[in-house]
């Protein structure tokens, strides 16, 4: 059953109505572009996604990468997808013209990448990682390193990775053991092991640029002693060409539940003479640098989770429209014609819930991407700082909420298909398995919850939180101009007041006992995320209500009615879920924290 990667009308809505992407053309950096160029770029991305990525999504899942002792073997379509993506210029799409890029806005590039993710999230990981690694090198690398490695990363000859996690340490980066010893010639010898390194070895490119966190001998303890190094799989010769193999070895491939066509590796650095690495930026500043790539990746994870949820939604929606089964309870004639299952109430509930989660996740992701754009290219420094402050606050939610709730959307999509959803002839079980990773990588839900409650919200005397509050309250005021939106506006405002009260209670608890006070941080993240997504839905409903005041086609009218109805559903069925969570948080209920290890 052929189905679209994304709903084109929804893509247009998010780009040109929810966001005013055409307004970016007024900024000097994009003055040579036009909406026609934006749309043509997205059409190219969709074509590449359909032709070179979707064609091996199931095949790559069924035929995992393997290692023959010399090289990693991938199905040949993976290489074809990498080549098509890089030859179209998408690895450098956001870079300046002078650098060989297309100088596209971030939101256009990320929407283009959304097509690729929807088609094949596993094969999409290789270019995504490379773009992030190149961005980090561009920001913090020396001119020499940038000259040696950036052009090849932009044209697809070299790929990039981020190597943070170690087998014994997991996410506890303060305790990493990978070491770096200066050699006297400006390079370092890197020794240690890294685990769960996506794309850590493959046969797609001439070289792989590993960005490795390590500690220089004698460095301060904890995160203040972490430095960042560029460690290539192959060293470059004096002419800048790929030369001898560096002392970086593949210690093993990990076999995963999903994302199977993305190699997940254990890498050993320096088993022999020591892997040669080059310091990026200043010593002991590595974690600060790496956070740029990590935060980019977190937005990408949220977007990826959203499009996987969306894929399940559009597939189950099409299936429900085409699959006849049963009759309505009011019809007692067994000889009458069966109806499409979309007419059954519970199927509609599951589809509506998927739509609320998937389009809510997309709204959250594109909003975050617009902030990422504005922090770099907004007209004034005040606007750029405003965007950066808001983005820093909501990044934990942008990563975590879609990873949790768009996975629930995939679960509901399986349920719509019933037994068919559970078998491998249909794509839904793979979508679910692929999406399950998103709650883990780039920081688990629990880690982002601690970050939100302990760092992001109280930062700079609650500056970012107050800015977000002002944005939400402004939307509430706009919604009150439309009678059909008043109830939603009131519900969101009440939820926001409850969030304020809960925050005050939690920060009091933190002062009394920080361990106990942070023990329910994940529940706070859920409350925060639910309110943030309610806001994105109210924004969508305002746009739809204003459009319906004008003259629109019947098709567009139904599209906008669907937006308003789904916004109502979210505010009436989902937003109230925070009430018992808030009661637990405000009371300081510590039952999970108080459970003793010996009682399990």
PDB file of N, CA and C in Angstrom, residues 226-297:
ATOM      1  N   UNK A 226      37.362  17.851  30.536  1.00  0.00           N
ATOM      2  CA  UNK A 226      37.105  17.172  29.254  1.00  0.00           C
ATOM      3  C   UNK A 226      37.527  18.055  28.087  1.00  0.00           C
ATOM      4  N   UNK A 227      38.270  17.459  27.167  1.00  0.00           N
ATOM      5  CA  UNK A 227      38.663  18.155  25.937  1.00  0.00           C
ATOM      6  C   UNK A 227      38.072  17.426  24.735  1.00  0.00           C
ATOM      7  N   UNK A 228      38.066  18.105  23.598  1.00  0.00           N
ATOM      8  CA  UNK A 228      37.480  17.542  22.379  1.00  0.00           C
ATOM      9  C   UNK A 228      38.565  17.381  21.321  1.00  0.00           C
ATOM     10  N   UNK A 229      38.565  16.212  20.677  1.00  0.00           N
ATOM     11  CA  UNK A 229      39.587  15.897  19.692  1.00  0.00           C
ATOM     12  C   UNK A 229      38.964  15.398  18.398  1.00  0.00           C
ATOM     13  N   UNK A 230      39.599  15.759  17.297  1.00  0.00           N
ATOM     14  CA  UNK A 230      39.264  15.200  15.996  1.00  0.00           C
ATOM     15  C   UNK A 230      40.193  14.016  15.755  1.00  0.00           C
ATOM     16  N   UNK A 231      39.610  12.841  15.615  1.00  0.00           N
ATOM     17  CA  UNK A 231      40.401  11.612  15.421  1.00  0.00           C
ATOM     18  C   UNK A 231      39.904  10.934  14.146  1.00  0.00           C
ATOM     19  N   UNK A 232      40.632  11.049  13.039  1.00  0.00           N
ATOM     20  CA  UNK A 232      40.163  10.449  11.790  1.00  0.00           C
ATOM     21  C   UNK A 232      40.430   8.946  11.745  1.00  0.00           C
ATOM     22  N   UNK A 233      39.573   8.242  11.026  1.00  0.00           N
ATOM     23  CA  UNK A 233      39.803   6.800  10.823  1.00  0.00           C
ATOM     24  C   UNK A 233      41.100   6.588  10.038  1.00  0.00           C
ATOM     25  N   UNK A 234      41.293   7.419   9.012  1.00  0.00           N
ATOM     26  CA  UNK A 234      42.533   7.395   8.235  1.00  0.00           C
ATOM     27  C   UNK A 234      43.222   8.757   8.371  1.00  0.00           C
ATOM     28  N   UNK A 235      44.516   8.739   8.539  1.00  0.00           N
ATOM     29  CA  UNK A 235      45.287   9.978   8.589  1.00  0.00           C
ATOM     30  C   UNK A 235      45.419  10.566   7.190  1.00  0.00           C
ATOM     31  N   UNK A 236      45.675  11.858   7.106  1.00  0.00           N
ATOM     32  CA  UNK A 236      45.891  12.507   5.825  1.00  0.00           C
ATOM     33  C   UNK A 236      47.390  12.659   5.577  1.00  0.00           C
ATOM     34  N   UNK A 237      47.795  12.504   4.312  1.00  0.00           N
ATOM     35  CA  UNK A 237      49.209  12.684   3.994  1.00  0.00           C
ATOM     36  C   UNK A 237      49.520  14.165   3.803  1.00  0.00           C
ATOM     37  N   UNK A 238      50.743  14.472   3.400  1.00  0.00           N
ATOM     38  CA  UNK A 238      51.158  15.871   3.291  1.00  0.00           C
ATOM     39  C   UNK A 238      50.401  16.632   2.213  1.00  0.00           C
ATOM     40  N   UNK A 239      49.722  15.898   1.319  1.00  0.00           N
ATOM     41  CA  UNK A 239      48.948  16.540   0.258  1.00  0.00           C
ATOM     42  C   UNK A 239      47.465  16.612   0.603  1.00  0.00           C
ATOM     43  N   UNK A 240      47.121  16.212   1.820  1.00  0.00           N
ATOM     44  CA  UNK A 240      45.730  16.244   2.242  1.00  0.00           C
ATOM     45  C   UNK A 240      44.906  15.070   1.754  1.00  0.00           C
ATOM     46  N   UNK A 241      45.567  14.049   1.220  1.00  0.00           N
ATOM     47  CA  UNK A 241      44.857  12.870   0.737  1.00  0.00           C
ATOM     48  C   UNK A 241      44.788  11.801   1.826  1.00  0.00           C
ATOM     49  N   UNK A 242      43.825  10.910   1.701  1.00  0.00           N
ATOM     50  CA  UNK A 242      43.677   9.825   2.671  1.00  0.00           C
ATOM     51  C   UNK A 242      44.903   8.930   2.625  1.00  0.00           C
ATOM     52  N   UNK A 243      45.516   8.743   3.804  1.00  0.00           N
ATOM     53  CA  UNK A 243      46.746   7.961   3.875  1.00  0.00           C
ATOM     54  C   UNK A 243      46.588   6.716   4.718  1.00  0.00           C
ATOM     55  N   UNK A 244      47.510   6.509   5.655  1.00  0.00           N
ATOM     56  CA  UNK A 244      47.529   5.272   6.428  1.00  0.00           C
ATOM     57  C   UNK A 244      46.429   5.244   7.477  1.00  0.00           C
ATOM     58  N   UNK A 245      46.116   4.019   7.907  1.00  0.00           N
ATOM     59  CA  UNK A 245      45.069   3.812   8.905  1.00  0.00           C
ATOM     60  C   UNK A 245      45.539   4.325  10.263  1.00  0.00           C
ATOM     61  N   UNK A 246      44.666   5.078  10.933  1.00  0.00           N
ATOM     62  CA  UNK A 246      44.931   5.527  12.284  1.00  0.00           C
ATOM     63  C   UNK A 246      44.690   4.357  13.238  1.00  0.00           C
ATOM     64  N   UNK A 247      45.134   4.504  14.463  1.00  0.00           N
ATOM     65  CA  UNK A 247      44.995   3.422  15.446  1.00  0.00           C
ATOM     66  C   UNK A 247      43.590   3.476  16.076  1.00  0.00           C
ATOM     67  N   UNK A 248      42.596   3.314  15.203  1.00  0.00           N
ATOM     68  CA  UNK A 248      41.185   3.266  15.604  1.00  0.00           C
ATOM     69  C   UNK A 248      40.619   1.960  15.067  1.00  0.00           C
ATOM     70  N   UNK A 249      40.135   1.111  15.944  1.00  0.00           N
ATOM     71  CA  UNK A 249      39.671  -0.209  15.529  1.00  0.00           C
ATOM     72  C   UNK A 249      38.212  -0.413  15.902  1.00  0.00           C
ATOM     73  N   UNK A 250      37.519  -1.135  15.041  1.00  0.00           N
ATOM     74  CA  UNK A 250      36.158  -1.550  15.343  1.00  0.00           C
ATOM     75  C   UNK A 250      36.230  -2.762  16.272  1.00  0.00           C
ATOM     76  N   UNK A 251      35.782  -2.574  17.500  1.00  0.00           N
ATOM     77  CA  UNK A 251      35.803  -3.669  18.469  1.00  0.00           C
ATOM     78  C   UNK A 251      34.541  -4.522  18.389  1.00  0.00           C
ATOM     79  N   UNK A 252      33.499  -4.007  17.773  1.00  0.00           N
ATOM     80  CA  UNK A 252      32.282  -4.794  17.645  1.00  0.00           C
ATOM     81  C   UNK A 252      31.118  -3.984  17.124  1.00  0.00           C
ATOM     82  N   UNK A 253      30.195  -4.680  16.450  1.00  0.00           N
ATOM     83  CA  UNK A 253      28.926  -4.093  16.028  1.00  0.00           C
ATOM     84  C   UNK A 253      27.848  -4.516  17.014  1.00  0.00           C
ATOM     85  N   UNK A 254      26.986  -3.579  17.378  1.00  0.00           N
ATOM     86  CA  UNK A 254      25.908  -3.859  18.313  1.00  0.00           C
ATOM     87  C   UNK A 254      24.621  -4.129  17.533  1.00  0.00           C
ATOM     88  N   UNK A 255      23.856  -5.098  17.993  1.00  0.00           N
ATOM     89  CA  UNK A 255      22.642  -5.505  17.293  1.00  0.00           C
ATOM     90  C   UNK A 255      21.432  -4.914  18.021  1.00  0.00           C
ATOM     91  N   UNK A 256      20.658  -4.136  17.300  1.00  0.00           N
ATOM     92  CA  UNK A 256      19.671  -3.272  17.933  1.00  0.00           C
ATOM     93  C   UNK A 256      18.240  -3.698  17.622  1.00  0.00           C
ATOM     94  N   UNK A 257      17.334  -3.183  18.435  1.00  0.00           N
ATOM     95  CA  UNK A 257      15.898  -3.386  18.257  1.00  0.00           C
ATOM     96  C   UNK A 257      15.398  -2.673  16.994  1.00  0.00           C
ATOM     97  N   UNK A 258      15.917  -1.473  16.748  1.00  0.00           N
ATOM     98  CA  UNK A 258      15.531  -0.676  15.582  1.00  0.00           C
ATOM     99  C   UNK A 258      16.734   0.083  15.059  1.00  0.00           C
ATOM    100  N   UNK A 259      16.484   0.998  14.113  1.00  0.00           N
ATOM    101  CA  UNK A 259      17.601   1.746  13.484  1.00  0.00           C
ATOM    102  C   UNK A 259      18.676   0.760  13.002  1.00  0.00           C
ATOM    103  N   UNK A 260      18.273  -0.387  12.509  1.00  0.00           N
ATOM    104  CA  UNK A 260      19.234  -1.465  12.289  1.00  0.00           C
ATOM    105  C   UNK A 260      20.243  -1.169  11.187  1.00  0.00           C
ATOM    106  N   UNK A 261      19.878  -0.358  10.199  1.00  0.00           N
ATOM    107  CA  UNK A 261      20.814  -0.083   9.122  1.00  0.00           C
ATOM    108  C   UNK A 261      21.808   1.023   9.469  1.00  0.00           C
ATOM    109  N   UNK A 262      21.665   1.611  10.654  1.00  0.00           N
ATOM    110  CA  UNK A 262      22.706   2.493  11.177  1.00  0.00           C
ATOM    111  C   UNK A 262      23.665   1.629  11.994  1.00  0.00           C
ATOM    112  N   UNK A 263      24.921   1.607  11.608  1.00  0.00           N
ATOM    113  CA  UNK A 263      25.860   0.840  12.424  1.00  0.00           C
ATOM    114  C   UNK A 263      25.959   1.453  13.814  1.00  0.00           C
ATOM    115  N   UNK A 264      25.901   0.610  14.817  1.00  0.00           N
ATOM    116  CA  UNK A 264      26.144   1.030  16.197  1.00  0.00           C
ATOM    117  C   UNK A 264      27.374   0.273  16.658  1.00  0.00           C
ATOM    118  N   UNK A 265      28.394   0.999  17.075  1.00  0.00           N
ATOM    119  CA  UNK A 265      29.715   0.388  17.197  1.00  0.00           C
ATOM    120  C   UNK A 265      30.343   0.566  18.572  1.00  0.00           C
ATOM    121  N   UNK A 266      31.265  -0.342  18.847  1.00  0.00           N
ATOM    122  CA  UNK A 266      32.226  -0.169  19.928  1.00  0.00           C
ATOM    123  C   UNK A 266      33.563   0.105  19.257  1.00  0.00           C
ATOM    124  N   UNK A 267      34.184   1.224  19.588  1.00  0.00           N
ATOM    125  CA  UNK A 267      35.445   1.621  18.961  1.00  0.00           C
ATOM    126  C   UNK A 267      36.568   1.632  19.992  1.00  0.00           C
ATOM    127  N   UNK A 268      37.696   1.091  19.603  1.00  0.00           N
ATOM    128  CA  UNK A 268      38.897   1.121  20.446  1.00  0.00           C
ATOM    129  C   UNK A 268      39.891   2.107  19.849  1.00  0.00           C
ATOM    130  N   UNK A 269      40.315   3.062  20.673  1.00  0.00           N
ATOM    131  CA  UNK A 269      41.287   4.062  20.252  1.00  0.00           C
ATOM    132  C   UNK A 269      42.621   3.766  20.939  1.00  0.00           C
ATOM    133  N   UNK A 270      43.674   3.591  20.131  1.00  0.00           N
ATOM    134  CA  UNK A 270      45.015   3.506  20.694  1.00  0.00           C
ATOM    135  C   UNK A 270      45.388   2.180  21.314  1.00  0.00           C
ATOM    136  N   UNK A 271      44.955   1.062  20.756  1.00  0.00           N
ATOM    137  CA  UNK A 271      45.364  -0.240  21.279  1.00  0.00           C
ATOM    138  C   UNK A 271      46.845  -0.506  21.021  1.00  0.00           C
ATOM    139  N   UNK A 272      47.404   0.102  19.974  1.00  0.00           N
ATOM    140  CA  UNK A 272      48.804  -0.114  19.632  1.00  0.00           C
ATOM    141  C   UNK A 272      49.652   1.087  20.058  1.00  0.00           C
ATOM    142  N   UNK A 273      49.934   1.988  19.154  1.00  0.00           N
ATOM    143  CA  UNK A 273      50.787   3.135  19.469  1.00  0.00           C
ATOM    144  C   UNK A 273      50.010   4.340  19.988  1.00  0.00           C
ATOM    145  N   UNK A 274      48.697   4.263  19.923  1.00  0.00           N
ATOM    146  CA  UNK A 274      47.872   5.415  20.293  1.00  0.00           C
ATOM    147  C   UNK A 274      47.291   6.058  19.043  1.00  0.00           C
ATOM    148  N   UNK A 275      46.007   6.328  19.061  1.00  0.00           N
ATOM    149  CA  UNK A 275      45.371   6.980  17.919  1.00  0.00           C
ATOM    150  C   UNK A 275      45.769   8.450  17.888  1.00  0.00           C
ATOM    151  N   UNK A 276      46.101   8.931  16.708  1.00  0.00           N
ATOM    152  CA  UNK A 276      46.494  10.337  16.569  1.00  0.00           C
ATOM    153  C   UNK A 276      45.236  11.206  16.505  1.00  0.00           C
ATOM    154  N   UNK A 277      45.168  12.177  17.400  1.00  0.00           N
ATOM    155  CA  UNK A 277      44.037  13.096  17.441  1.00  0.00           C
ATOM    156  C   UNK A 277      44.509  14.531  17.493  1.00  0.00           C
ATOM    157  N   UNK A 278      43.630  15.448  17.130  1.00  0.00           N
ATOM    158  CA  UNK A 278      43.960  16.866  17.071  1.00  0.00           C
ATOM    159  C   UNK A 278      42.978  17.643  17.945  1.00  0.00           C
ATOM    160  N   UNK A 279      43.497  18.444  18.821  1.00  0.00           N
ATOM    161  CA  UNK A 279      42.676  19.207  19.755  1.00  0.00           C
ATOM    162  C   UNK A 279      41.800  20.208  19.001  1.00  0.00           C
ATOM    163  N   UNK A 280      40.530  20.232  19.345  1.00  0.00           N
ATOM    164  CA  UNK A 280      39.604  21.231  18.813  1.00  0.00           C
ATOM    165  C   UNK A 280      39.400  22.305  19.876  1.00  0.00           C
ATOM    166  N   UNK A 281      39.698  23.537  19.513  1.00  0.00           N
ATOM    167  CA  UNK A 281      39.526  24.644  20.448  1.00  0.00           C
ATOM    168  C   UNK A 281      40.539  24.600  21.578  1.00  0.00           C
ATOM    169  N   UNK A 282      40.105  25.025  22.754  1.00  0.00           N
ATOM    170  CA  UNK A 282      40.986  25.116  23.917  1.00  0.00           C
ATOM    171  C   UNK A 282      40.907  23.834  24.756  1.00  0.00           C
ATOM    172  N   UNK A 283      41.984  23.517  25.482  1.00  0.00           N
ATOM    173  CA  UNK A 283      41.931  22.357  26.381  1.00  0.00           C
ATOM    174  C   UNK A 283      40.841  22.536  27.437  1.00  0.00           C
ATOM    175  N   UNK A 284      40.233  21.429  27.835  1.00  0.00           N
ATOM    176  CA  UNK A 284      39.270  21.368  28.940  1.00  0.00           C
ATOM    177  C   UNK A 284      37.943  22.071  28.637  1.00  0.00           C
ATOM    178  N   UNK A 285      37.720  22.432  27.390  1.00  0.00           N
ATOM    179  CA  UNK A 285      36.462  23.079  27.000  1.00  0.00           C
ATOM    180  C   UNK A 285      35.612  22.161  26.116  1.00  0.00           C
ATOM    181  N   UNK A 286      35.976  20.892  26.066  1.00  0.00           N
ATOM    182  CA  UNK A 286      35.376  19.986  25.094  1.00  0.00           C
ATOM    183  C   UNK A 286      33.895  19.758  25.256  1.00  0.00           C
ATOM    184  N   UNK A 287      33.434  19.653  26.496  1.00  0.00           N
ATOM    185  CA  UNK A 287      32.018  19.388  26.693  1.00  0.00           C
ATOM    186  C   UNK A 287      31.184  20.586  26.246  1.00  0.00           C
ATOM    187  N   UNK A 288      31.675  21.785  26.502  1.00  0.00           N
ATOM    188  CA  UNK A 288      30.979  22.992  26.057  1.00  0.00           C
ATOM    189  C   UNK A 288      30.843  22.989  24.534  1.00  0.00           C
ATOM    190  N   UNK A 289      31.917  22.622  23.839  1.00  0.00           N
ATOM    191  CA  UNK A 289      31.859  22.561  22.379  1.00  0.00           C
ATOM    192  C   UNK A 289      30.886  21.479  21.914  1.00  0.00           C
ATOM    193  N   UNK A 290      30.996  20.307  22.545  1.00  0.00           N
ATOM    194  CA  UNK A 290      30.187  19.178  22.119  1.00  0.00           C
ATOM    195  C   UNK A 290      28.704  19.439  22.311  1.00  0.00           C
ATOM    196  N   UNK A 291      28.364  20.293  23.265  1.00  0.00           N
ATOM    197  CA  UNK A 291      26.954  20.588  23.480  1.00  0.00           C
ATOM    198  C   UNK A 291      26.316  21.214  22.247  1.00  0.00           C
ATOM    199  N   UNK A 292      27.077  21.895  21.401  1.00  0.00           N
ATOM    200  CA  UNK A 292      26.487  22.424  20.171  1.00  0.00           C
ATOM    201  C   UNK A 292      25.940  21.286  19.331  1.00  0.00           C
ATOM    202  N   UNK A 293      26.763  20.249  19.110  1.00  0.00           N
ATOM    203  CA  UNK A 293      26.322  19.118  18.297  1.00  0.00           C
ATOM    204  C   UNK A 293      25.232  18.329  19.005  1.00  0.00           C
ATOM    205  N   UNK A 294      25.375  18.178  20.326  1.00  0.00           N
ATOM    206  CA  UNK A 294      24.377  17.430  21.087  1.00  0.00           C
ATOM    207  C   UNK A 294      23.022  18.121  21.034  1.00  0.00           C
ATOM    208  N   UNK A 295      22.997  19.439  21.170  1.00  0.00           N
ATOM    209  CA  UNK A 295      21.718  20.149  21.148  1.00  0.00           C
ATOM    210  C   UNK A 295      21.100  20.157  19.755  1.00  0.00           C
ATOM    211  N   UNK A 296      21.927  20.273  18.716  1.00  0.00           N
ATOM    212  CA  UNK A 296      21.416  20.112  17.350  1.00  0.00           C
ATOM    213  C   UNK A 296      20.796  18.734  17.187  1.00  0.00           C
ATOM    214  N   UNK A 297      21.515  17.725  17.687  1.00  0.00           N
ATOM    215  CA  UNK A 297      21.038  16.351  17.562  1.00  0.00           C
ATOM    216  C   UNK A 297      19.737  16.152  18.327  1.00  0.00           C
TER     217      UNK A 297
END
